[in-house]
Coordinates of C-alpha atoms in Angstrom, one line a residue:
Chain A
M1 CA 6.4 -5.7 35.3
S2 CA 6.5 -6.2 31.6
R3 CA 4.0 -7.2 29.1
L4 CA 6.5 -7.5 26.3
M5 CA 9.4 -9.9 26.5
A6 CA 11.9 -11.7 24.3
R7 CA 13.0 -15.1 25.4
G8 CA 16.0 -16.8 23.8
L9 CA 15.3 -14.7 20.7
T10 CA 17.4 -15.6 17.7
L11 CA 16.8 -13.6 14.5
A12 CA 18.2 -14.2 11.1
Y13 CA 18.0 -12.9 7.6
E14 CA 18.0 -16.0 5.3
D15 CA 21.0 -17.9 6.7
R16 CA 22.8 -15.0 8.4
T17 CA 22.1 -14.9 12.1
V18 CA 21.9 -11.3 13.3
V19 CA 20.6 -11.7 16.9
H20 CA 21.8 -14.6 19.1
G21 CA 19.3 -15.8 21.7
I22 CA 18.7 -12.7 23.7
D23 CA 16.5 -12.3 26.7
L24 CA 14.8 -9.0 27.2
A25 CA 12.0 -7.7 29.4
I26 CA 10.6 -4.3 28.4
P27 CA 9.7 -2.4 31.6
E28 CA 6.1 -1.3 31.6
G29 CA 5.3 2.4 31.4
R30 CA 8.9 3.4 30.9
V31 CA 11.1 4.6 28.0
T32 CA 13.5 1.9 26.9
V33 CA 16.1 2.8 24.4
I34 CA 18.2 0.2 22.5
V35 CA 21.6 1.5 21.4
G36 CA 24.6 -0.1 19.7
P37 CA 26.9 0.3 16.7
N38 CA 25.6 -0.2 13.1
A39 CA 24.6 -3.7 12.3
C40 CA 24.5 -4.8 16.0
G41 CA 20.9 -6.1 15.6
K42 CA 19.1 -3.3 17.4
S43 CA 16.6 -2.5 14.7
T44 CA 16.2 -6.2 13.9
T45 CA 15.3 -6.8 17.6
L46 CA 12.8 -4.0 17.5
R47 CA 11.2 -5.3 14.3
A48 CA 10.9 -8.7 16.0
L49 CA 9.2 -7.1 19.0
G50 CA 6.7 -5.7 16.6
R51 CA 6.3 -9.0 14.8
L52 CA 7.7 -7.6 11.5
L53 CA 10.3 -10.3 11.7
K54 CA 9.6 -14.0 12.6
P55 CA 12.1 -15.4 15.2
A56 CA 14.5 -18.0 13.9
G57 CA 14.6 -19.3 17.5
G58 CA 13.0 -18.4 20.8
A59 CA 10.0 -16.1 21.0
V60 CA 8.6 -12.7 21.6
L61 CA 5.9 -12.9 24.3
L62 CA 3.0 -10.4 24.8
D63 CA 1.4 -11.0 28.2
G64 CA 3.0 -14.5 28.2
A65 CA 1.7 -15.6 24.8
E66 CA 3.9 -16.0 21.8
L67 CA 3.3 -13.2 19.3
A68 CA 3.2 -15.8 16.5
K69 CA 0.1 -17.3 18.1
I70 CA -1.8 -14.1 18.6
P71 CA -4.0 -12.8 15.8
T72 CA -2.2 -9.9 14.2
K73 CA -5.1 -7.5 14.7
T74 CA -5.1 -8.2 18.4
I75 CA -1.3 -7.4 18.5
A76 CA -2.1 -4.2 16.6
R77 CA -4.3 -3.1 19.4
A78 CA -1.5 -3.6 21.9
I79 CA 1.7 -2.7 20.0
G80 CA 2.2 0.2 17.6
L81 CA 5.3 0.4 15.6
L82 CA 6.8 3.3 13.6
P83 CA 9.2 1.9 11.0
Q84 CA 12.5 3.5 10.1
S85 CA 11.4 5.0 6.8
P86 CA 7.7 4.7 6.4
V87 CA 6.3 5.7 2.9
A88 CA 3.0 7.6 2.6
P89 CA 0.8 6.9 -0.4
E90 CA 1.1 9.7 -2.9
A91 CA -1.1 12.8 -2.3
I92 CA -2.5 11.5 1.0
T93 CA -3.5 14.2 3.4
V94 CA -2.3 14.3 7.0
A95 CA -5.7 13.7 8.5
D96 CA -6.3 10.8 6.1
L97 CA -2.9 9.2 7.0
V98 CA -3.4 9.6 10.8
S99 CA -6.9 8.1 10.5
R100 CA -5.5 4.9 9.0
G101 CA -3.9 4.3 12.3
R102 CA -7.4 3.3 13.5
Q103 CA -7.4 0.3 11.2
P104 CA -7.1 -2.4 14.0
H105 CA -10.1 -0.9 15.8
Q106 CA -12.3 -0.9 12.7
A107 CA -14.2 -3.4 10.6
W108 CA -15.5 -3.5 7.1
W109 CA -18.9 -2.3 8.3
K110 CA -17.5 0.0 11.0
Q111 CA -15.2 2.3 9.1
W112 CA -15.5 5.3 11.4
S113 CA -16.7 5.7 15.0
E114 CA -16.8 8.4 17.7
E115 CA -13.9 6.6 19.3
D116 CA -11.9 6.8 16.1
E117 CA -12.6 10.5 15.8
R118 CA -11.6 11.1 19.4
A119 CA -8.4 9.1 19.1
V120 CA -7.4 10.8 15.8
T121 CA -8.2 14.3 17.1
D122 CA -6.3 13.6 20.3
A123 CA -3.2 12.1 18.5
M124 CA -3.0 15.1 16.2
A125 CA -3.3 17.6 19.0
R126 CA -0.6 15.9 21.0
T127 CA 1.8 15.9 18.1
D128 CA 0.8 19.4 17.2
V129 CA -0.2 18.6 13.6
T130 CA -3.9 19.6 13.8
D131 CA -3.2 22.7 11.7
L132 CA -1.7 20.5 9.0
A133 CA -4.7 18.3 8.8
E134 CA -5.7 19.1 5.2
R135 CA -2.1 19.3 3.8
P136 CA -0.6 16.6 1.6
V137 CA 2.0 14.6 3.5
D138 CA 4.5 14.9 0.5
E139 CA 4.6 18.7 1.1
L140 CA 5.7 18.7 4.7
S141 CA 9.1 19.2 6.1
G142 CA 11.0 16.2 7.6
G143 CA 10.2 17.2 11.2
Q144 CA 6.5 17.7 10.4
R145 CA 6.3 14.4 8.6
Q146 CA 7.8 12.5 11.5
R147 CA 5.3 14.1 13.8
V148 CA 2.5 13.0 11.5
W149 CA 3.8 9.4 11.5
I150 CA 4.0 9.5 15.3
A151 CA 0.4 10.8 15.3
M152 CA -0.6 7.8 13.2
A153 CA 1.0 5.4 15.6
L154 CA -0.6 7.2 18.6
A155 CA -4.0 7.1 16.9
Q156 CA -3.6 3.3 16.9
D157 CA -4.0 3.8 20.7
T158 CA -1.7 1.0 21.9
E159 CA -0.1 0.6 25.3
V160 CA 3.3 -0.2 23.7
L161 CA 4.9 2.0 21.1
L162 CA 8.0 0.9 19.2
L163 CA 10.0 3.5 17.4
D164 CA 12.8 2.6 14.9
E165 CA 15.3 5.4 14.8
P166 CA 12.7 8.1 14.9
T167 CA 15.2 10.9 14.7
T168 CA 17.1 9.8 11.6
F169 CA 17.0 12.4 8.8
L170 CA 16.0 15.2 11.3
D171 CA 18.1 18.2 12.2
I172 CA 19.0 18.6 15.8
S173 CA 16.0 20.8 16.8
H174 CA 13.6 18.4 15.3
Q175 CA 15.4 15.5 17.0
V176 CA 14.9 17.1 20.3
E177 CA 11.3 17.9 19.5
V178 CA 10.5 14.4 18.6
L179 CA 12.3 12.9 21.6
D180 CA 10.6 15.3 24.0
L181 CA 7.3 14.4 22.5
V182 CA 8.0 10.7 23.1
R183 CA 8.9 11.4 26.7
R184 CA 5.8 13.5 27.2
L185 CA 3.6 10.8 25.8
N186 CA 5.2 8.3 28.2
H187 CA 4.6 10.6 31.2
E188 CA 1.1 11.8 30.4
R189 CA -0.3 8.5 29.1
G190 CA 1.9 6.0 30.8
R191 CA 2.7 4.5 27.4
T192 CA 5.5 2.0 27.3
V193 CA 8.0 3.2 24.7
V194 CA 10.8 1.2 23.1
A195 CA 13.0 3.2 20.7
V196 CA 16.1 2.4 18.7
L197 CA 18.5 5.4 18.6
H198 CA 22.0 5.6 17.3
D199 CA 23.0 8.6 19.3
L200 CA 24.3 7.3 22.6
N201 CA 24.0 10.7 24.3
Q202 CA 20.4 11.1 23.2
A203 CA 19.7 7.6 24.5
A204 CA 21.2 8.4 27.9
R205 CA 19.2 11.6 28.1
Y206 CA 15.8 10.2 27.2
A207 CA 15.9 6.6 28.4
D208 CA 14.7 5.2 31.7
H209 CA 16.1 1.9 30.7
L210 CA 19.0 1.5 28.3
V211 CA 19.9 -1.6 26.4
A212 CA 23.3 -1.8 24.8
M213 CA 23.8 -4.3 22.0
K214 CA 26.8 -5.5 20.1
D215 CA 27.1 -8.2 17.5
G216 CA 23.6 -9.4 18.2
R217 CA 23.9 -9.7 21.9
I218 CA 23.0 -7.6 24.9
V219 CA 26.1 -6.2 26.5
A220 CA 24.5 -4.2 29.3
E221 CA 21.2 -3.0 30.4
G222 CA 19.8 -0.8 33.1
P223 CA 19.4 2.9 34.0
P224 CA 21.7 5.1 31.8
A225 CA 23.6 6.4 34.8
E226 CA 24.7 2.9 35.6
V227 CA 25.1 1.6 32.1
V228 CA 26.9 4.3 30.3
T229 CA 30.6 4.2 31.2
A230 CA 33.8 4.8 29.3
E231 CA 34.4 1.1 29.4
L232 CA 31.1 0.3 27.9
V233 CA 31.6 2.8 25.2
R234 CA 34.9 1.3 24.4
E235 CA 33.5 -2.2 24.5
V236 CA 30.4 -1.6 22.5
F237 CA 31.5 1.1 20.1
G238 CA 35.3 0.6 20.1
L239 CA 35.6 4.2 21.0
A240 CA 37.9 5.9 23.5
S241 CA 35.9 8.5 25.4
V242 CA 35.3 10.3 28.6
V243 CA 32.0 10.2 30.3
V244 CA 31.0 13.3 32.2
P245 CA 27.7 14.4 33.7
D246 CA 25.5 16.2 31.2
P247 CA 25.5 19.9 32.3
V248 CA 21.7 20.1 31.8
T249 CA 20.3 16.8 32.9
G250 CA 23.1 15.2 34.9
S251 CA 22.8 12.1 32.8
P252 CA 26.0 10.6 31.4
L253 CA 27.4 12.4 28.5
V254 CA 29.9 10.7 26.3
V255 CA 32.7 12.9 25.0
P256 CA 34.8 11.1 22.4
G257 CA 38.6 11.4 22.4
A258 CA 40.3 14.4 20.8
P259 CA 40.1 14.7 17.0
Y260 CA 43.1 14.2 14.8
T261 CA 45.8 16.8 15.0
P262 CA 49.2 16.7 13.4
D263 CA 50.8 17.0 16.8
A264 CA 49.1 13.9 18.2
P265 CA 48.6 11.6 15.3
R266 CA 48.1 8.6 17.5
T267 CA 44.5 7.8 18.4
P268 CA 44.2 8.5 22.1
D269 CA 43.5 5.9 24.6
A270 CA 40.9 6.5 27.2
A271 CA 43.5 6.1 29.9
D272 CA 45.5 9.0 28.3
L273 CA 42.5 11.3 28.3
P274 CA 42.2 14.0 31.0
V275 CA 39.4 13.1 33.3
P276 CA 37.5 16.1 34.6
V277 CA 36.4 16.3 38.1
Q278 CA 33.2 14.3 38.6
K279 CA 30.3 16.3 40.1
T280 CA 28.0 13.4 40.7
G281 CA 28.8 9.9 41.9
T282 CA 26.5 8.3 39.3
T283 CA 29.1 8.1 36.6
T284 CA 32.3 6.3 36.7
G285 CA 35.1 7.3 34.4
Chain B
M1 CA -15.9 31.6 30.1
S2 CA -19.3 29.9 29.6
T3 CA -19.0 29.9 25.8
T4 CA -18.6 26.4 24.5
T5 CA -15.2 26.0 23.0
A6 CA -15.6 22.5 21.9
R7 CA -12.4 21.6 20.0
P8 CA -13.2 20.7 16.4
T9 CA -12.6 17.1 15.8
V10 CA -10.6 15.7 12.9
R11 CA -11.8 13.3 10.3
P12 CA -10.1 11.9 7.2
T13 CA -9.9 14.9 4.8
G14 CA -12.5 14.8 2.1
Y15 CA -14.5 11.9 3.5
A16 CA -18.1 11.9 4.7
V17 CA -19.2 9.4 7.3
V18 CA -22.4 7.6 6.2
R19 CA -24.1 5.9 9.2
T20 CA -26.8 3.3 8.9
G21 CA -27.7 1.6 12.2
P22 CA -24.6 0.2 13.8
A23 CA -22.7 0.4 10.5
A24 CA -20.6 3.4 9.4
F25 CA -18.9 3.9 6.1
L26 CA -16.4 6.4 4.9
L27 CA -17.4 8.0 1.6
H28 CA -14.9 10.1 -0.3
R29 CA -16.9 13.1 -1.4
R30 CA -15.0 13.9 -4.6
S31 CA -15.0 10.3 -5.7
A32 CA -18.8 10.2 -5.2
L33 CA -19.1 13.3 -7.4
V34 CA -16.7 11.9 -10.0
A35 CA -18.6 8.6 -10.1
T36 CA -21.9 10.4 -10.7
V37 CA -20.4 12.4 -13.5
L38 CA -18.7 9.3 -15.0
G39 CA -22.0 7.4 -14.7
A40 CA -23.9 10.2 -16.6
L41 CA -21.1 10.3 -19.2
L42 CA -21.3 6.5 -19.6
A43 CA -25.1 6.7 -20.1
A44 CA -24.7 9.4 -22.7
V45 CA -22.0 7.4 -24.6
C46 CA -24.1 4.3 -24.5
V47 CA -27.2 6.1 -25.9
L48 CA -25.0 7.6 -28.6
Y49 CA -23.5 4.2 -29.3
L50 CA -27.0 2.7 -29.8
S51 CA -28.1 5.7 -31.9
V52 CA -25.2 5.9 -34.3
G53 CA -24.4 3.4 -37.0
E54 CA -25.3 2.6 -40.6
S55 CA -28.7 4.0 -39.8
F56 CA -29.3 6.7 -37.2
V57 CA -31.9 6.0 -34.5
P58 CA -33.1 9.0 -32.4
P59 CA -32.1 8.7 -28.7
G60 CA -35.8 8.7 -27.7
E61 CA -36.4 5.5 -29.7
V62 CA -33.1 4.1 -28.3
L63 CA -34.4 4.6 -24.7
K64 CA -37.7 3.0 -25.7
V65 CA -36.0 -0.2 -26.9
V66 CA -33.7 -0.3 -23.9
L67 CA -36.6 0.1 -21.5
G68 CA -38.5 -2.7 -23.3
H69 CA -41.2 -0.6 -25.0
P70 CA -42.3 -1.6 -28.4
S71 CA -40.4 0.2 -31.2
D72 CA -39.7 0.0 -34.9
H73 CA -36.0 0.0 -34.1
E74 CA -36.1 -3.2 -32.1
L75 CA -33.9 -5.1 -34.6
V76 CA -31.2 -2.5 -35.1
V77 CA -30.9 -1.3 -31.6
G78 CA -32.0 -4.2 -29.5
T79 CA -30.7 -7.1 -31.5
L80 CA -27.7 -5.7 -33.4
R81 CA -26.2 -3.0 -31.3
L82 CA -27.2 -3.5 -27.7
P83 CA -25.6 -7.0 -27.1
R84 CA -22.3 -5.9 -28.5
M85 CA -22.4 -2.7 -26.5
T86 CA -23.2 -4.7 -23.4
V87 CA -20.1 -6.8 -23.9
G88 CA -18.0 -3.7 -24.4
L89 CA -19.5 -2.1 -21.2
L90 CA -18.9 -5.2 -19.1
V91 CA -15.4 -5.7 -20.4
G92 CA -14.5 -2.0 -19.7
L93 CA -15.8 -2.3 -16.1
A94 CA -13.9 -5.5 -15.5
F95 CA -10.6 -4.3 -17.0
G96 CA -10.9 -1.0 -15.0
V97 CA -11.2 -2.8 -11.7
A98 CA -8.6 -5.4 -12.6
G99 CA -6.1 -2.8 -13.5
A100 CA -6.8 -0.8 -10.3
L101 CA -6.4 -3.9 -8.1
I102 CA -3.2 -5.1 -9.8
Q103 CA -1.7 -1.6 -9.7
T104 CA -2.5 -1.3 -6.0
V105 CA -0.7 -4.5 -5.2
A106 CA 2.3 -3.8 -7.4
R107 CA 2.3 -0.1 -6.3
N108 CA 3.2 0.7 -9.8
P109 CA 1.1 2.5 -12.5
L110 CA 2.8 0.2 -15.1
A111 CA 1.4 -2.9 -13.7
S112 CA -1.8 -4.0 -15.4
P113 CA -2.9 -7.4 -16.7
D114 CA -1.9 -6.5 -20.3
I115 CA 1.6 -5.6 -19.2
I116 CA 2.5 -8.2 -16.6
G117 CA 1.6 -11.3 -18.6
I118 CA -2.0 -12.1 -17.7
S119 CA -3.5 -11.1 -21.0
Q120 CA -0.5 -12.8 -22.8
G121 CA -1.3 -16.0 -20.8
A122 CA -5.0 -15.8 -21.8
T123 CA -4.0 -15.2 -25.4
A124 CA -1.5 -18.0 -25.6
V125 CA -3.9 -20.6 -24.2
T126 CA -6.8 -19.4 -26.3
V127 CA -4.8 -19.3 -29.6
G128 CA -3.5 -22.7 -28.7
G129 CA -7.1 -23.8 -28.3
L130 CA -8.0 -22.3 -31.6
A131 CA -5.1 -24.0 -33.3
F132 CA -6.1 -27.4 -31.9
G133 CA -9.7 -26.9 -33.0
V134 CA -11.4 -26.3 -29.7
S135 CA -15.0 -25.2 -30.1
A136 CA -15.7 -21.5 -29.7
T137 CA -18.1 -22.0 -26.8
V138 CA -15.4 -23.3 -24.5
L139 CA -12.7 -20.9 -25.6
P140 CA -13.5 -18.2 -23.0
Y141 CA -12.7 -20.8 -20.3
F142 CA -9.4 -21.4 -22.0
S143 CA -8.7 -17.6 -21.7
I144 CA -9.6 -17.6 -18.0
A145 CA -7.4 -20.7 -17.3
G146 CA -4.6 -19.1 -19.3
G147 CA -4.8 -15.8 -17.4
L148 CA -4.9 -17.5 -14.0
A149 CA -2.0 -19.8 -14.9
A150 CA 0.1 -16.8 -16.1
A151 CA -0.6 -14.9 -12.9
A152 CA 0.3 -18.0 -10.8
L153 CA 3.6 -18.2 -12.6
V154 CA 4.4 -14.5 -12.1
Y155 CA 3.4 -14.8 -8.4
L156 CA 5.6 -17.9 -8.0
F157 CA 8.7 -16.4 -9.5
A158 CA 8.2 -13.0 -7.9
W159 CA 7.6 -14.4 -4.4
R160 CA 10.6 -14.4 -2.2
G161 CA 9.3 -14.6 1.3
G162 CA 7.2 -11.6 0.3
L163 CA 6.1 -9.8 -2.7
Q164 CA 8.3 -7.0 -3.9
A165 CA 6.5 -4.6 -6.3
A166 CA 9.3 -4.0 -8.7
R167 CA 10.2 -7.6 -9.1
F168 CA 6.6 -8.5 -9.6
V169 CA 6.3 -6.1 -12.5
L170 CA 9.6 -7.1 -14.1
I171 CA 9.0 -10.8 -13.8
G172 CA 5.5 -10.2 -15.2
I173 CA 6.9 -8.4 -18.2
G174 CA 9.4 -11.3 -18.8
I175 CA 6.7 -14.0 -18.6
G176 CA 4.5 -11.9 -20.9
V177 CA 7.3 -11.9 -23.5
A178 CA 7.8 -15.6 -23.2
L179 CA 4.1 -16.3 -23.5
R180 CA 3.8 -14.0 -26.6
S181 CA 6.4 -16.1 -28.3
I182 CA 4.4 -19.2 -27.6
T183 CA 1.4 -17.5 -29.1
L184 CA 3.4 -16.7 -32.2
L185 CA 4.6 -20.3 -32.4
F186 CA 0.9 -21.5 -32.4
L187 CA 0.1 -18.9 -35.1
T188 CA 2.8 -20.0 -37.4
K189 CA 2.1 -23.6 -37.0
T190 CA -1.6 -23.4 -37.7
D191 CA -3.3 -22.9 -41.0
H192 CA -3.8 -19.3 -42.2
H193 CA -7.6 -19.3 -41.9
I194 CA -7.4 -20.0 -38.2
A195 CA -4.4 -17.7 -37.8
Q196 CA -6.6 -14.9 -39.3
Q197 CA -9.4 -15.7 -36.8
A198 CA -6.9 -15.7 -33.9
K199 CA -5.3 -12.4 -35.0
I200 CA -8.7 -10.7 -34.8
W201 CA -9.4 -12.1 -31.4
M202 CA -5.9 -11.1 -30.3
S203 CA -6.4 -7.5 -31.2
G204 CA -9.4 -7.3 -28.8
S205 CA -12.7 -7.1 -30.5
V206 CA -16.3 -7.0 -29.5
N207 CA -17.4 -7.3 -33.2
G208 CA -19.9 -10.1 -33.4
R209 CA -20.1 -10.6 -29.7
G210 CA -23.5 -10.8 -28.1
W211 CA -25.5 -12.2 -25.3
E212 CA -23.7 -15.5 -25.3
E213 CA -20.6 -13.6 -24.2
A214 CA -22.3 -11.0 -22.1
T215 CA -24.4 -13.3 -19.9
P216 CA -21.6 -15.4 -18.4
L217 CA -19.4 -12.4 -18.1
A218 CA -22.2 -10.5 -16.2
W219 CA -22.7 -13.5 -13.9
A220 CA -19.0 -13.8 -13.2
M221 CA -18.7 -10.1 -12.5
L222 CA -21.7 -10.2 -10.2
A223 CA -20.2 -13.1 -8.3
L224 CA -17.0 -11.0 -7.8
V225 CA -18.9 -8.0 -6.3
P226 CA -18.3 -9.0 -2.7
A227 CA -14.6 -9.5 -3.4
V228 CA -14.4 -6.0 -4.9
L229 CA -16.2 -4.4 -2.0
W230 CA -13.7 -6.1 0.3
A231 CA -10.9 -5.0 -1.9
A232 CA -12.0 -1.3 -1.7
R233 CA -11.6 -1.4 2.0
A234 CA -8.3 -3.4 1.9
Q235 CA -6.8 -0.8 -0.4
R236 CA -6.7 1.7 2.5
T237 CA -3.9 -0.2 4.2
V238 CA -2.3 -2.0 1.3
S239 CA -1.4 1.4 -0.2
L240 CA 0.8 2.0 2.9
D241 CA 4.3 0.6 3.1
D242 CA 4.7 -3.0 4.2
D243 CA 6.0 -2.4 7.7
T244 CA 3.3 0.1 8.5
A245 CA 0.5 -2.0 7.1
T246 CA 1.7 -5.1 9.0
S247 CA 2.0 -3.0 12.2
L248 CA -1.7 -2.1 11.7
G249 CA -2.6 -5.7 11.9
V250 CA -3.0 -6.4 8.1
R251 CA -2.1 -9.8 6.9
L252 CA -0.3 -8.4 3.8
G253 CA 0.5 -11.7 2.1
R254 CA -3.1 -12.9 2.2
V255 CA -4.6 -9.5 1.4
R256 CA -2.4 -9.1 -1.6
L257 CA -3.1 -12.5 -2.8
G258 CA -6.8 -11.8 -2.5
L259 CA -6.5 -8.6 -4.4
V260 CA -4.4 -10.1 -7.2
V261 CA -6.7 -13.1 -7.6
T262 CA -9.8 -10.9 -7.8
G263 CA -8.0 -8.7 -10.4
V264 CA -6.8 -11.6 -12.4
V265 CA -10.1 -13.4 -12.5
L266 CA -11.8 -10.1 -13.7
A267 CA -9.2 -9.5 -16.4
S268 CA -9.3 -13.2 -17.5
V269 CA -13.1 -13.3 -17.8
A270 CA -13.1 -10.0 -19.7
T271 CA -10.3 -11.3 -22.0
G272 CA -12.3 -14.5 -22.5
A273 CA -15.2 -12.4 -23.8
A274 CA -13.5 -9.8 -26.0
G275 CA -9.8 -10.8 -26.3
P276 CA -7.1 -8.6 -24.8
V277 CA -8.4 -5.1 -25.2
D278 CA -5.1 -3.3 -24.7
F279 CA -4.3 -0.5 -22.3
V280 CA -7.8 -0.2 -20.8
A281 CA -6.7 -1.8 -17.5
L282 CA -3.6 0.4 -17.6
L283 CA -5.3 3.7 -18.5
A284 CA -8.6 3.6 -16.6
P285 CA -7.3 3.5 -13.0
Q286 CA -4.8 6.2 -13.5
I287 CA -7.3 8.5 -15.2
A288 CA -9.8 7.8 -12.4
R289 CA -7.2 8.5 -9.7
R290 CA -6.3 11.8 -11.3
L291 CA -9.9 12.7 -11.3
T292 CA -10.7 11.7 -7.7
R293 CA -7.3 12.8 -6.3
T294 CA -7.5 10.0 -3.7
A295 CA -4.6 8.4 -2.0
Q296 CA -5.5 5.0 -3.4
I297 CA -6.9 4.0 -6.8
P298 CA -10.7 4.4 -6.7
L299 CA -12.3 1.1 -7.8
L300 CA -15.8 2.3 -8.8
C301 CA -14.4 5.3 -10.8
S302 CA -11.8 3.0 -12.5
A303 CA -14.6 0.7 -13.5
L304 CA -16.7 3.5 -14.9
T305 CA -13.7 5.0 -16.7
G306 CA -12.9 1.6 -18.2
A307 CA -16.4 1.3 -19.5
V308 CA -16.5 4.8 -21.0
V309 CA -13.2 4.1 -22.7
V310 CA -14.2 0.8 -24.2
V311 CA -17.7 1.8 -25.3
S312 CA -16.5 5.1 -26.9
A313 CA -13.5 3.4 -28.5
D314 CA -15.8 0.7 -30.0
L315 CA -18.1 3.5 -31.2
L316 CA -15.2 5.1 -33.0
A317 CA -14.0 1.7 -34.2
R318 CA -17.3 1.2 -35.9
K319 CA -17.6 4.6 -37.4
L320 CA -14.0 5.8 -38.1
L321 CA -13.4 3.7 -41.3
A322 CA -17.0 2.6 -41.9
P323 CA -18.0 0.3 -43.4
T324 CA -14.7 -1.4 -42.4
E325 CA -14.9 -2.0 -38.6
L326 CA -11.7 -1.9 -36.6
P327 CA -11.1 -4.1 -33.6
V328 CA -11.7 -1.9 -30.5
G329 CA -8.3 -3.0 -29.1
V330 CA -6.6 -1.2 -32.0
L331 CA -8.1 2.1 -30.9
T332 CA -7.5 1.6 -27.2
A333 CA -3.9 0.8 -28.0
A334 CA -3.6 3.9 -30.2
L335 CA -4.9 5.9 -27.2
G336 CA -2.9 4.1 -24.6
A337 CA 0.5 4.0 -26.3
P338 CA 1.1 7.8 -26.0
Y339 CA -0.1 7.7 -22.4
L340 CA 2.4 4.9 -21.6
I341 CA 5.2 6.9 -23.2
W342 CA 4.2 9.9 -21.1
L343 CA 4.1 7.8 -18.0
L344 CA 7.6 6.4 -18.7
M345 CA 8.9 9.9 -19.4
R346 CA 7.6 11.2 -16.1
G347 CA 10.0 8.6 -14.5
R348 CA 7.4 7.1 -12.2
T349 CA 7.8 3.6 -13.4
T350 CA 9.7 2.5 -10.3
G351 CA 7.9 4.9 -8.0
G352 CA 6.8 3.5 -4.7
N353 CA 3.2 4.2 -5.2
A354 CA 0.7 3.3 -7.9

């Protein structure tokens, strides 16, 4: 089941084609993560799913209808998107910013409703920013700010949530915090989440459905345990690695080849790497 | 356990919700307070303006005249001072809102109609009109046409599949410079009597302006009130970044165009009435925003600040070197220039937010 799909989607910036006719069905109620090397078109694809970019060919479909033909406000009630580096107006407070997520549910003469208040209160509680309500967004730490932006996207109260590299600029504990929050939202509210991540291991840990892209095409997709293999890592990222089960989650963990040392100046090949004993049968070295 | 522990709900900080029937509006408390204070200040400045002059009229008599009661000061206050003050008041309101709207779209405190070419467009066309002997009654329409044409040019050149704030401002400045040279060309080609007349107009003056200017200006502004009310709401999302605003279902291209057109029309009709009164549109919104501390530029407070600035500057212009009267634009420029330098020194010229 999927409400959101891409069909023969081609995306271009001016005359440079970045994504070449991909087909993609976003599984409903699951966490989908798109991974791939820099400039593989993953963020571009996400932006097109959130109608920030018009397709040069093909279409993005929401419930079978082309996004381009749905009123943008209607889309905003179904799909929320957190851009890669959102900018808050100067001096805006947390509660004010989160409240602006209610825009698609409001009208000129209906600027605030009980429903708005409930959604904003709920979004802020879930992201644990209620205590920051009165603080200016400029004064927050990176992790806090990212939680505030997620709260704003949540307040929008959409079934689908698109996140463009939500962990960039965050230190590792905040990265984990944000990704855990995303998973929790998915579990508790059954929200469909699509995130672009550049860290393959994080993607493997948090995704139900993994989409690997390279050069504007989808190379592989499916559950991380099936998709993430040393071959795929080599093919997509051009990196020699060993894939072992994550000691905590059992999901595939990509361990890149040994770093440079004077004794072994040659970049190791995956075949040369020692392969540890596999504990589960889900990963193939 | 039975104690009610209802979780406090969250509302946008600093806003009150005003409900009337099915409608509900967000009212920024501090802005409402600031607007009240500015309104009182404006009233006081206006009374002072009508009292002070070659002859002093007590404020009590001023109020009588304004309220239409018979008074001995009818001529001085009602006929000589009131019409001119009204033009100044309206021009200040219009420039205040125009500046606020254009700064919102450009996300830059430097963007105002007198910086990005709109005033220069109005000036070029008006001076051209003067040089070719167009009658004074239609000149304001020349200003409006000039302002709109300049704005259209800026928009056209700055548009590249979207409107980028920095490009919008830079292209505006460039077009402003080009238009200024056209104005100078007209000035040097025309005879010195008309050039003199044009120069006074160009410095922004309400001297000698009266009901003939005030009435059409008031009607034009009244007609724009619905657009301004819409704009006040649209500002909430336009002040966010492009991606976020689009994700919230805002048609950014259209909304920005609507805001710019409203601002340009306001600036152009004001320029038509009083010439380009420099820096008011630049100053007023930024002063107002610092007073209200809102995340977007407050429209009503910008309007009131603009009016306070123009009326008090014109009061000074009348009194400072009396009996010689300065054009009000000279004073607003004298006030505005140091502010502009301060703004540039703070390094916020390319900042992401207005």
